[in-house]
Amino acid sequence: MMDHLVETNSVPSRLVEERLDEIRRVMGKADDDPLRIVGVGAGAWGSVFIAMLQENYGKFRGKVSVRIWRRGGRAIDKATAEHLFEVINSREELLRRLIRRCAYLKYVEARLGDRVLYADEILKDGFCLNMIETPLCPLKVVTNLQEAVWDADIVINGLPSTETFQVFNEISKYWKERVNAPVIISLAKGVEAEFEPHPRIVTPTQMIHRATGIPLENILYLGGPNIASEVYNKEYANARICGSEKWRKPLGKFLRQSHFIVWDNSDLITHEVMGGLKNVYAIGAGMVATLTKESATSKSVYFAHCTSEMIFITHLLAKEPEKLAGPLLADTYVTLLKGRNAWYGQKLAKGELSLEMGDSIKGKGMIQGVSAVKAFFELLNQSSLSLQHPEEGKPVTPAELCPILKMLYRILITREFSCEAILEALRDETMNDPRELIEIAHSHLFFQPWLLGQKP
Amino acid sequence: MMDHLVETNSVPSRLVEERLDEIRRVMGKADDDPLRIVGVGAGAWGSVFIAMLQENYGKFRGKVSVRIWRRGGRAIDKATAEHLFEVINSREELLRRLIRRCAYLKYVEARLGDRVLYADEILKDGFCLNMIETPLCPLKVVTNLQEAVWDADIVINGLPSTETFQVFNEISKYWKERVNAPVIISLAKGVEAEFEPHPRIVTPTQMIHRATGIPLENILYLGGPNIASEVYNKEYANARICGSEKWRKPLGKFLRQSHFIVWDNSDLITHEVMGGLKNVYAIGAGMVATLTKESATSKSVYFAHCTSEMIFITHLLAKEPEKLAGPLLADTYVTLLKGRNAWYGQKLAKGELSLEMGDSIKGKGMIQGVSAVKAFFELLNQSSLSLQHPEEGKPVTPAELCPILKMLYRILITREFSCEAILEALRDETMNDPRELIEIAHSHLFFQPWLLGQKP
């Protein structure tokens, strides 16, 4: 463990139990009825989030049960089995734990190729397929979706946005007979675009609402500068839980740990959209970092242009969107610096990955940014959205005011240009001062309420 | 040279000469009278700025003369002479240039310790003491201040803020008899605090005005995400020139190059203060990066807290300060990532430097951040500024709402804490969501016009 980390036992156990009792009270749990927390989807952040709850509250057996659902049958290939074996053997306390639980030898067999391991199997020992380097605590894994969620009180959505509707559509069948609605916290950071009856963005919380009928009041979003492995290693991080006042305040307190501060915020949509939007620009950031050999000046210029495009886009969707500050700004900063999408942009620019390989990468998971570039550009390029440009006077679609988004679309989706073109977009001499885009944003000229499905 | 760089000859010579003619016309220069541009102070950015003008316009001999002033007599120590010798011998075109100008052998003598070289001497060959690794083009160096400035049309202030008043005070003697006032562009990014007759900040442009009596209309500020060596290596960068409309527009066009885009802006004070303020937080950023072993999450959380403190402080000084966006945000981003002050913070946290060594470091120059921490904190901690805290109700000084600024003061100035304390300040569980500080800022509750010497 890194010595600078916050001491894990800094919060006395009595105080932790009080927080558990508080949330049980708010959720109206009877004394002998444990609070059931279920993670749906075992990506890196989804697994870490559940593991933190397990580590923090798991010891209070009768009062809480923490489970995680992931599909069964996903075989681990030989290379991953070898990597896993190295990770286990390089950490003494991990080796000791597996031996004690008589769970070690299957890894030796898999290493020798004498046995095939499955993703749900290794997750029980704390190994998430997308984050082998950061072993978690042992987890209760359920591969039957009905069994996992039918009686859940709190559901954590750790699925990518591209799978959220489909899985929650299945879940809705198992919740038909429920008396009280569960509370759902979505971590998903993608967005989808719809064009009929009119162009609009659909965010994961809206997908969950559509699929299950659970009232929006019970569906929250949590986002922040959270690199999964760094947060699990107790590096200080903060986040915001957004949604109804009724749930965000008590859940904010419940989820908070000494190294993971959770503030609450009412503006769910801006946070969720920004969560998807920053992945768009993170891919570009990775390209710029590689193409300019990590030039600080170029990265900072790119950062300034993206943040002004992001501010502009959020002002299309909401009249008074949350300011790009605090965890929202930090989330953007960290994602452009070190997130999975930035990594993908670097690999493309180095030629180590190609677009033909698709956007789900072994050992990394789904690259949300690619589908988000498509969703945002195609949506914001609809002629029905075009308006008079304040200076140039001719009609222009919002997408045309976002040169970086536009170039990323032409690199990643239509594939007209190679990665180098992102530098030209950045260095276009006619490029205006990013403040002008923000001026236009603050003029509310382009605000389109139904882009988020709201009535004007 | 890095292959990804913008081609230097992309701007046709005719166009460059047109820009020179345009500025000569605006400054009312007679045909046979060259436009005299003088750099005062030869730090890294000051030297690069003049070298870019020399390279871009120097060939039009009769129309312009570009000079740079630095104090004479500053001896180069043996280690620097050795380093200089390596730099020269590792670059063929540089070696060829010095040989052709019969300027090479003195470097051999200095390498052998048979001769002492002086800073002004090596600057003539393009070597700036603070940036030996990035050789510039040859420069016309003048060590006599009067001779350098008495007939200057455009003066570039490249001095640190701590020397600006004293040097311009001397310059004012040489300008007594002038018919028309020169135009001054200040690059200085520090600030000083004054407490009598009442607490206020004094920025370098104000110091120049006080020392010389040159009207504020003729004094401009230029700032942006400009790491000197990266800009000289033609990495794409942008900047803003701020000040009166009369001068900022023509000068913006004159200073612009294909890899160095210069926008213009009216809000000089916010830019200048932000220029000084970011150096404060850059020192902390270096500490955090080192103490957390470059943790992306911690750096992003730190970035979010500093930007909210910076936004809060600028709202103390101006009613509608320029938004922290575009080059201002990029400048903050790059300075926290790779500037000299961030470097200093890292060295302190690693124990390779100590506070006792002072804030002027050999081969690096002045660490502006240290004097800026003192100036900002002591100024904003004046009880005469305290007001009712919107939530806690008790009177509080603006400085108390800036936990990071406060901790940097206690580490760097009063030296009560070691560098590690910056992590505690960041991880203080009572820390509010940075958005709250911005809310208070936008309430204009704390706006104090005379903090910048303006009448309410």
PDB file of C-alpha atoms in Angstrom, chain B residues 42-43 70-77 80 84 116-123 127-130 143 160 163 360-366:
ATOM      1  CA  ALA B  42      16.254  38.033 -19.818  1.00  0.00           C
ATOM      2  CA  GLY B  43      14.430  35.299 -17.935  1.00  0.00           C
ATOM      3  CA  ARG B  70      20.045  42.270 -18.981  1.00  0.00           C
ATOM      4  CA  ARG B  71      22.447  43.261 -16.196  1.00  0.00           C
ATOM      5  CA  GLY B  72      26.114  42.791 -17.081  1.00  0.00           C
ATOM      6  CA  GLY B  73      28.705  41.054 -14.915  1.00  0.00           C
ATOM      7  CA  ARG B  74      26.720  37.928 -13.953  1.00  0.00           C
ATOM      8  CA  ALA B  75      29.415  35.195 -14.088  1.00  0.00           C
ATOM      9  CA  ILE B  76      28.578  31.655 -15.238  1.00  0.00           C
ATOM     10  CA  ASP B  77      29.796  28.948 -12.847  1.00  0.00           C
ATOM     11  CA  THR B  80      26.844  25.671 -16.158  1.00  0.00           C
ATOM     12  CA  LEU B  84      26.562  24.695 -22.024  1.00  0.00           C
ATOM     13  CA  VAL B 116      34.836  33.079 -17.055  1.00  0.00           C
ATOM     14  CA  LEU B 117      31.792  33.654 -19.270  1.00  0.00           C
ATOM     15  CA  TYR B 118      29.091  36.180 -18.440  1.00  0.00           C
ATOM     16  CA  ALA B 119      25.331  35.866 -18.802  1.00  0.00           C
ATOM     17  CA  ASP B 120      25.065  38.813 -21.215  1.00  0.00           C
ATOM     18  CA  GLU B 121      27.882  37.370 -23.324  1.00  0.00           C
ATOM     19  CA  ILE B 122      26.253  33.970 -23.825  1.00  0.00           C
ATOM     20  CA  LEU B 123      22.854  35.609 -24.366  1.00  0.00           C
ATOM     21  CA  PHE B 127      21.845  31.125 -24.453  1.00  0.00           C
ATOM     22  CA  CYS B 128      19.525  32.199 -21.647  1.00  0.00           C
ATOM     23  CA  LEU B 129      20.925  31.347 -18.218  1.00  0.00           C
ATOM     24  CA  ASN B 130      17.546  29.926 -17.065  1.00  0.00           C
ATOM     25  CA  THR B 143      23.826  45.851 -20.612  1.00  0.00           C
ATOM     26  CA  PRO B 160       9.920  39.068 -12.236  1.00  0.00           C
ATOM     27  CA  GLU B 163      12.220  43.569  -9.632  1.00  0.00           C
ATOM     28  CA  SER B 360      15.698  32.246  -6.533  1.00  0.00           C
ATOM     29  CA  ILE B 361      17.112  28.973  -7.845  1.00  0.00           C
ATOM     30  CA  LYS B 362      20.224  28.672 -10.009  1.00  0.00           C
ATOM     31  CA  GLY B 363      19.414  27.628 -13.561  1.00  0.00           C
ATOM     32  CA  LYS B 364      15.703  28.156 -12.948  1.00  0.00           C
ATOM     33  CA  GLY B 365      15.303  31.765 -11.860  1.00  0.00           C
ATOM     34  CA  MET B 366      12.802  33.344  -9.507  1.00  0.00           C
TER      35      MET B 366
END
